[in-house]
Short mmCIF file of C-alpha atoms in Angstrom, two decimals:
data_model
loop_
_atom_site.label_atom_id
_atom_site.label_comp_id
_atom_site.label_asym_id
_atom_site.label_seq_id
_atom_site.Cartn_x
_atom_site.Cartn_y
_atom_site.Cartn_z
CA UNK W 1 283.51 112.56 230.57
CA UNK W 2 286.82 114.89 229.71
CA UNK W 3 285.70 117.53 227.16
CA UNK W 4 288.43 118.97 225.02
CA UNK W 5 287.59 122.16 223.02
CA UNK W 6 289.01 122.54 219.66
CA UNK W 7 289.30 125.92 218.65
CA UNK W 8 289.72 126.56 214.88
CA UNK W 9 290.87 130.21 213.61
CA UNK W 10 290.20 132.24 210.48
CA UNK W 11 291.04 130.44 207.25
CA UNK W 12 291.34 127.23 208.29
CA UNK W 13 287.91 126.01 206.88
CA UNK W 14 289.96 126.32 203.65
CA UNK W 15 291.94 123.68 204.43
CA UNK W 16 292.55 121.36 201.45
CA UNK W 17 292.55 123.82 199.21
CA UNK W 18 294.90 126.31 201.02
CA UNK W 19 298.18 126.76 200.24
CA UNK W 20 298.61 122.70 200.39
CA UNK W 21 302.41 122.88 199.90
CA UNK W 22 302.18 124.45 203.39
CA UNK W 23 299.20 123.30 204.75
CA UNK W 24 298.87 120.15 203.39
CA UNK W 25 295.39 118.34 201.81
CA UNK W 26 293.30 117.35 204.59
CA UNK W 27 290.35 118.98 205.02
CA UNK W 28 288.97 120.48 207.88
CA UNK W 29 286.88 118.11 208.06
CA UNK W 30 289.13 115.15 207.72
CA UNK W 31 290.97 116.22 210.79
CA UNK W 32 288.16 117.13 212.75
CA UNK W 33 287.41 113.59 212.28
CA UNK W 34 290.99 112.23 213.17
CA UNK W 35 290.74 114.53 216.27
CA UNK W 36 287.16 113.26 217.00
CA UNK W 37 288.85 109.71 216.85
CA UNK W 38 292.40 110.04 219.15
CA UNK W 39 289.83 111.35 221.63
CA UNK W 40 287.78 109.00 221.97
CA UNK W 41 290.28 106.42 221.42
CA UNK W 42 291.98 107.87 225.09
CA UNK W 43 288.69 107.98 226.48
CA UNK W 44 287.98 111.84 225.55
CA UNK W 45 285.52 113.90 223.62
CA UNK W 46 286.33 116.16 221.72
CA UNK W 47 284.51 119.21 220.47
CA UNK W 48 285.69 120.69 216.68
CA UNK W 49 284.48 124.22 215.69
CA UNK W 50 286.01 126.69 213.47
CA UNK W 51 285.42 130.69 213.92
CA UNK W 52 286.60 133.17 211.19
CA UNK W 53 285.89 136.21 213.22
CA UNK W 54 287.88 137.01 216.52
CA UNK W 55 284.71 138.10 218.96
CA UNK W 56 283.36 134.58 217.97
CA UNK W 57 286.64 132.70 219.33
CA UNK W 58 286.56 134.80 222.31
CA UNK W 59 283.45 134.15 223.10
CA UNK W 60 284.13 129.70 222.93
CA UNK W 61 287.28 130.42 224.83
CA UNK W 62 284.84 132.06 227.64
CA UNK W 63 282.03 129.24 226.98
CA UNK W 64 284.89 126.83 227.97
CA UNK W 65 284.93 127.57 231.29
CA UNK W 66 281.63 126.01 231.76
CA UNK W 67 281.80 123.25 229.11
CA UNK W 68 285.43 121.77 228.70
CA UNK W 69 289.01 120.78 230.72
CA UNK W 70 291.33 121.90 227.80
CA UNK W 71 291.45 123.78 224.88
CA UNK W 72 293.67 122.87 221.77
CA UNK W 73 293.57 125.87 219.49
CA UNK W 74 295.04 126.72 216.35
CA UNK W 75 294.19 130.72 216.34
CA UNK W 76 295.86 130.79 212.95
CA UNK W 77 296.72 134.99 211.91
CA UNK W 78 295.21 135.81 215.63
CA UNK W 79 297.87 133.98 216.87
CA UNK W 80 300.14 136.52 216.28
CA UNK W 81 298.39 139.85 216.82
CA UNK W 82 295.43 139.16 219.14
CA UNK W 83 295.52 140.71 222.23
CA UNK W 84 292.09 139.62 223.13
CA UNK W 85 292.42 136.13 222.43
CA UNK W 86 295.47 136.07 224.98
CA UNK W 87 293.44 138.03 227.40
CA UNK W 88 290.16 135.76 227.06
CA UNK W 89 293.04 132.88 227.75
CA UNK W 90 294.26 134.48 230.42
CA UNK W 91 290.79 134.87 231.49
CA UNK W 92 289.72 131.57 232.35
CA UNK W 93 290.99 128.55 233.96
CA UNK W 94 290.79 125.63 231.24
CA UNK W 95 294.41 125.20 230.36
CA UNK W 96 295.33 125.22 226.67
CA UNK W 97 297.78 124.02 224.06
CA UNK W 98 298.39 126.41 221.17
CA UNK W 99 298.51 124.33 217.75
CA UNK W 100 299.66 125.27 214.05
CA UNK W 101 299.76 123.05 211.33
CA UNK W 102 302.98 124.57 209.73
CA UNK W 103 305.98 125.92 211.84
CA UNK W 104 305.52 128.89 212.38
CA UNK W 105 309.35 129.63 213.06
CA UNK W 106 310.45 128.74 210.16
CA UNK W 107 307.38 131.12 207.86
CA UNK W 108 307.73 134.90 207.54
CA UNK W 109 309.18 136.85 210.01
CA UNK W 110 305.86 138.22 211.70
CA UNK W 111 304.86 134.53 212.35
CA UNK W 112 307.90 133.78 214.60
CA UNK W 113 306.08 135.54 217.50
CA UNK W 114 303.04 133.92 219.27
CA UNK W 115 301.23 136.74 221.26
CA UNK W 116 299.33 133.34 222.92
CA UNK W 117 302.50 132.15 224.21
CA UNK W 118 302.56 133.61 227.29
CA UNK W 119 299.40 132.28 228.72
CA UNK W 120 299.27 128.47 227.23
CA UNK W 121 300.80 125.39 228.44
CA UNK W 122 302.74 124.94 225.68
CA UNK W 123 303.16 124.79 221.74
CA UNK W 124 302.83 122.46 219.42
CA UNK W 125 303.73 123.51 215.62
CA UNK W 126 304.89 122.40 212.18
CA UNK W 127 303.78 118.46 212.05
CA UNK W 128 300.62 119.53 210.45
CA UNK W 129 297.66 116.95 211.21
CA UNK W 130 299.56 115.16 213.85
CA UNK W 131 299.85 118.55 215.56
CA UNK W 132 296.73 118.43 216.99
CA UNK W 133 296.70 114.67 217.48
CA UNK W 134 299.81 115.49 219.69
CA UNK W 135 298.27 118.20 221.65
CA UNK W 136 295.12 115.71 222.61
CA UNK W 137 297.67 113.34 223.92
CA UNK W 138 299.35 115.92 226.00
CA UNK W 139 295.89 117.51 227.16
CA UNK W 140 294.88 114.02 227.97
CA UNK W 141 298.28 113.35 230.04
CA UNK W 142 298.25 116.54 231.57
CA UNK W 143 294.47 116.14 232.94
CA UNK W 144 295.27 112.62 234.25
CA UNK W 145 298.25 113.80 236.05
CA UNK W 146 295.98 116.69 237.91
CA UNK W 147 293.47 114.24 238.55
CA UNK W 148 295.74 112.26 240.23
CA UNK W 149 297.47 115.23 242.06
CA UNK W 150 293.92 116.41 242.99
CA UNK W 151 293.09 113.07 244.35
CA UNK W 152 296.52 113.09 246.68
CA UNK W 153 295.98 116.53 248.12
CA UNK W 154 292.45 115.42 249.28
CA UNK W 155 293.53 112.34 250.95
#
């Protein structure tokens, strides 16, 4: 069974009542539940949580090792200062898609810059819900593709 991990930063179980102009209405919740359902719908599980402190989202990014094949996660404000959270990516070999509901390019100035950059396998920003139903598309793709090169090298 392919395991996704979706990693939820600080704030974000405010959702629906957050800044909506930005963020939109949906509820945590609500796209939990529309994550829950591409998943399964491409023959995936996925696995919702949301963390408000850092050490807690360190700690699922390490936990992934043993327990998923990607991570989608939207580190919201640790996205942009969060040295450990790029280290604990760097860390282990689950490869992940960084997520934000808004674009972040076009927000403040100190958004612009993703400290998590550097160590995911790409970005995926400003489409709000469909954001993360985008990245569990591409983690799905991306896992087929080295399942398939895996298979080749072992024949």
């Amino acid at each position: 069974d392919v395991r996704r991990l979706v990693s939820h930063g600080t704030n974000l179980n405010q959702l629906g009542r957050r800044e909506p102009t930005i963020y939109g209405t949906l509820t945590l919740q609500e796209i939990n539940r529309r994550i829950e359902e591409k998943a399964a719908s491409l023959g995936a599980a996925a696995q919702c949580l949301q963390f408000s402190h850092e050490g807690d989202l360190v700690d699922a990014i390490h936990k992934a090792q043993e327990t998923a094949d990607f991570i989608i996660i939207n580190a919201a404000a640790y996205t942009h200062y969060s040295i450990a959270l790029r280290d604990a990516l760097a860390s282990v070999t689950v490869p992940a898609i960084e997520v934000h509901l808004s674009n972040i390019h076009r927000r403040e100035e100190f958004r612009h810059h993703s400290v998590l950059a550097a160590v995911v396998v790409g970005q995926i920003c400003g489409f709000g819900v469909y954001s993360y139903l985008a990245a569990v598309e591409a983690a799905q793709s991306l896992w087929l593709e080295a399942k398939a090169k895996a298979a080749e090298d072992n024949e």
